[in-house]
Coordinates of C-alpha atoms in Angstrom, one line a residue:
E214 CA -0.3 -7.1 -20.4
Y215 CA 2.0 -6.5 -17.4
H216 CA 5.0 -4.8 -18.8
K217 CA 7.8 -2.9 -16.9
T218 CA 8.1 0.7 -17.9
A219 CA 10.0 3.6 -16.5
N220 CA 9.1 4.3 -12.9
L221 CA 7.6 7.8 -12.8
E222 CA 7.0 9.8 -9.6
T223 CA 3.3 10.4 -8.9
L224 CA 1.1 11.8 -6.2
A225 CA 0.4 8.3 -5.0
P226 CA 3.8 6.7 -4.2
S227 CA 2.4 3.2 -3.5
M228 CA 1.2 3.2 -7.1
D229 CA 4.8 3.9 -8.3
I230 CA 5.8 0.2 -7.9
C231 CA 6.8 -1.6 -11.1
V232 CA 6.5 -5.1 -9.5
S233 CA 3.7 -5.5 -7.0
S234 CA 3.9 -8.4 -4.5
N235 CA 0.1 -8.3 -4.2
F236 CA -0.2 -8.8 -7.9
E237 CA 2.2 -11.7 -7.8
R238 CA 0.0 -13.3 -5.1
Y239 CA -3.0 -12.9 -7.5
L240 CA -1.1 -14.5 -10.3
F241 CA -0.4 -17.5 -8.1
H242 CA -4.2 -18.1 -7.7
L243 CA -4.7 -17.3 -11.4
C244 CA -2.4 -20.2 -12.4
G245 CA -4.3 -22.6 -10.1
D246 CA -1.9 -22.2 -7.2
D247 CA 0.8 -23.8 -9.3
A248 CA 4.1 -22.6 -7.9
G249 CA 6.0 -23.9 -10.9
T250 CA 3.9 -22.0 -13.4
L251 CA 4.2 -18.8 -11.3
A252 CA 8.0 -19.3 -11.0
K253 CA 8.3 -19.6 -14.8
W254 CA 6.1 -16.5 -15.3
M255 CA 8.1 -14.4 -12.9
A256 CA 11.5 -15.6 -14.2
D257 CA 10.4 -14.7 -17.8
F258 CA 9.1 -11.4 -16.5
E259 CA 12.5 -10.7 -14.8
T260 CA 14.3 -11.5 -18.0
T261 CA 12.1 -9.7 -20.5
G262 CA 10.2 -7.2 -18.4
K263 CA 7.0 -8.5 -19.9
L264 CA 4.2 -10.8 -18.7
T265 CA 1.3 -11.4 -20.9
I266 CA -1.6 -13.5 -19.8
T267 CA -3.8 -14.9 -22.7
G268 CA -6.6 -17.3 -23.3
E269 CA -8.7 -18.8 -20.6
R270 CA -6.6 -17.3 -17.8
L271 CA -7.1 -13.8 -19.2
E272 CA -10.9 -14.4 -19.4
Q273 CA -10.8 -15.6 -15.8
A274 CA -9.0 -12.4 -14.7
R275 CA -11.4 -10.2 -16.7
K276 CA -14.3 -11.7 -14.8
V277 CA -13.0 -10.4 -11.5
F278 CA -11.1 -7.2 -12.5
K279 CA -11.8 -4.0 -14.1
S280 CA -9.2 -1.3 -14.5
A281 CA -8.9 2.4 -15.2
S282 CA -6.1 4.9 -15.5
V283 CA -6.3 8.1 -13.5
V284 CA -4.0 11.0 -14.2
K285 CA -2.7 13.7 -11.8
A286 CA -5.3 16.3 -12.7
E287 CA -8.1 13.8 -12.1
V288 CA -6.7 12.7 -8.8
L289 CA -6.6 16.3 -7.6
E290 CA -10.1 17.0 -9.0
T291 CA -11.5 13.9 -7.2
I292 CA -10.0 15.0 -3.9
K293 CA -11.5 18.4 -4.3
L294 CA -14.9 17.2 -5.5
V295 CA -15.3 14.7 -2.6
H296 CA -14.0 17.3 -0.1
N297 CA -16.5 19.9 -1.3
A298 CA -19.4 17.5 -1.5
D299 CA -18.9 15.4 1.6
E300 CA -16.3 17.3 3.7
Y301 CA -14.1 14.2 3.5
L302 CA -10.4 14.4 2.4
L303 CA -9.3 11.4 0.3
C304 CA -5.7 10.5 0.1
P305 CA -4.3 10.3 -3.4
H306 CA -4.5 6.4 -3.5
S307 CA -8.1 6.5 -2.4
A308 CA -8.9 9.3 -4.9
I309 CA -7.6 7.0 -7.7
G310 CA -9.9 4.2 -6.6
F311 CA -12.8 6.6 -6.3
A312 CA -12.2 8.1 -9.7
A313 CA -11.7 4.6 -11.2
I314 CA -15.3 3.6 -10.2
G315 CA -16.7 6.0 -12.8
K316 CA -14.1 5.4 -15.4
A317 CA -14.6 1.6 -15.2
K318 CA -18.4 2.2 -15.4
L319 CA -19.0 0.4 -12.1
P320 CA -22.5 0.9 -10.6
P321 CA -22.1 3.6 -7.9
S322 CA -25.1 2.3 -5.9
T323 CA -23.5 -1.1 -5.4
T324 CA -19.8 -0.3 -5.4
V325 CA -17.8 0.4 -2.3
C326 CA -14.6 2.4 -2.3
L327 CA -12.4 1.8 0.8
A328 CA -10.0 4.6 1.8
T329 CA -6.5 3.3 2.0
A330 CA -4.8 5.9 4.1
H331 CA -5.5 9.2 5.9
A332 CA -5.1 12.3 3.8
A333 CA -2.7 13.7 6.5
K334 CA 0.0 11.3 5.3
F335 CA 0.1 13.2 2.0
P336 CA -0.1 16.9 2.8
T337 CA 1.7 18.1 -0.3
A338 CA -0.6 16.3 -2.7
V339 CA -3.8 17.0 -0.8
S340 CA -3.1 20.7 -0.3
Q341 CA -2.7 21.0 -4.1
A342 CA -6.4 20.0 -4.3
V343 CA -8.0 21.8 -1.4
G344 CA -5.5 24.5 -0.3
A345 CA -4.9 24.8 3.5
L346 CA -5.3 21.6 5.3
P347 CA -7.0 21.1 8.7
G348 CA -4.8 19.9 11.5
P349 CA -4.1 16.2 11.8
P350 CA -6.4 13.9 13.7
E351 CA -5.7 13.8 17.4
E352 CA -4.4 10.2 17.1
L353 CA -1.8 11.3 14.6
A354 CA -0.9 14.5 16.5
A355 CA -0.4 12.5 19.7
L356 CA 2.5 10.6 18.0
A357 CA 4.5 13.8 17.6
R358 CA 4.3 14.3 21.4
L359 CA 5.7 10.9 22.3
P360 CA 9.4 10.6 23.0
L361 CA 11.5 9.3 20.2
R362 CA 13.2 6.0 21.1
R363 CA 15.6 4.3 18.8
A364 CA 18.4 1.8 18.9
M365 CA 21.1 1.4 16.3
L366 CA 21.6 -2.3 15.6
P367 CA 24.0 -4.2 13.4
N368 CA 22.6 -5.5 10.2
S369 CA 22.0 -9.1 11.5
L370 CA 19.1 -11.3 12.3
E371 CA 20.6 -12.3 15.7
A372 CA 21.1 -8.7 16.8
V373 CA 17.5 -7.8 16.0
Q374 CA 16.1 -10.9 17.6
G375 CA 18.1 -10.4 20.7
F376 CA 17.1 -6.7 21.0
M377 CA 13.4 -7.6 20.6
R378 CA 13.6 -10.4 23.1
A379 CA 15.3 -8.2 25.7
R380 CA 12.7 -5.4 25.1
L381 CA 9.7 -7.8 25.4
A382 CA 11.0 -9.9 28.3
G383 CA 8.9 -9.5 31.4
R384 CA 6.3 -7.2 29.9
S385 CA 2.7 -8.2 30.3
S386 CA 0.2 -7.0 27.7
R387 CA -1.3 -4.7 30.4
S388 CA 2.0 -3.0 31.2
W389 CA 2.8 -2.7 27.5
A390 CA -0.5 -0.9 26.8
R391 CA -0.3 1.2 30.0
E392 CA 3.1 2.6 29.0
N393 CA 2.0 3.5 25.5
T394 CA 5.3 2.3 24.3
T395 CA 6.0 2.3 20.6
I396 CA 9.0 0.4 19.3
M397 CA 10.3 1.2 15.9
V398 CA 13.2 -0.9 14.6
A399 CA 14.6 -0.2 11.3
C400 CA 15.9 -3.4 9.8
F401 CA 17.7 -3.2 6.5
S402 CA 17.8 -6.5 4.6
V403 CA 17.0 -8.5 7.7
A404 CA 14.1 -10.8 8.1
V405 CA 13.0 -11.0 11.7
G406 CA 11.9 -14.4 12.8
I407 CA 11.2 -14.1 16.5

């Protein structure tokens, strides 16, 4: 069952998404890459807030997925346990995955848990588990020392494309890297197709 419920704030903001695009991509493969079937499923889901997979497709999904629910206290405890045992700070998302290994009864000797983000991105959550945090890694700290560059652009595809073309014109990959230039462009409701 994939049913919409109230969106609750958690320690792991990427987990607070009611409709995940990654899941929709999986559903596309689950229905045999049939865009028509997926479109019907998603339209029904949009109307009813419910998507229930049954029968052969459900069995197919169960062959490749296991799931577990991890609550806030378990997330914090997992961050603390891993930090104490291995001197490694998990981010909340990674802690959920790590805790789920045991809850889903996956064999720890053959299961890999990949960290999804650096713990420094979530200081409030991580400090609840381990207290005072170490400083950020040098790569992250270096970003704070760079000059802030921004440009306010109209909410239009043409404006963003023109800006990016002008910024990139004449720059070789060497000069780009040598200048350590970081461009951040905030585009609201604009798809950039350069």
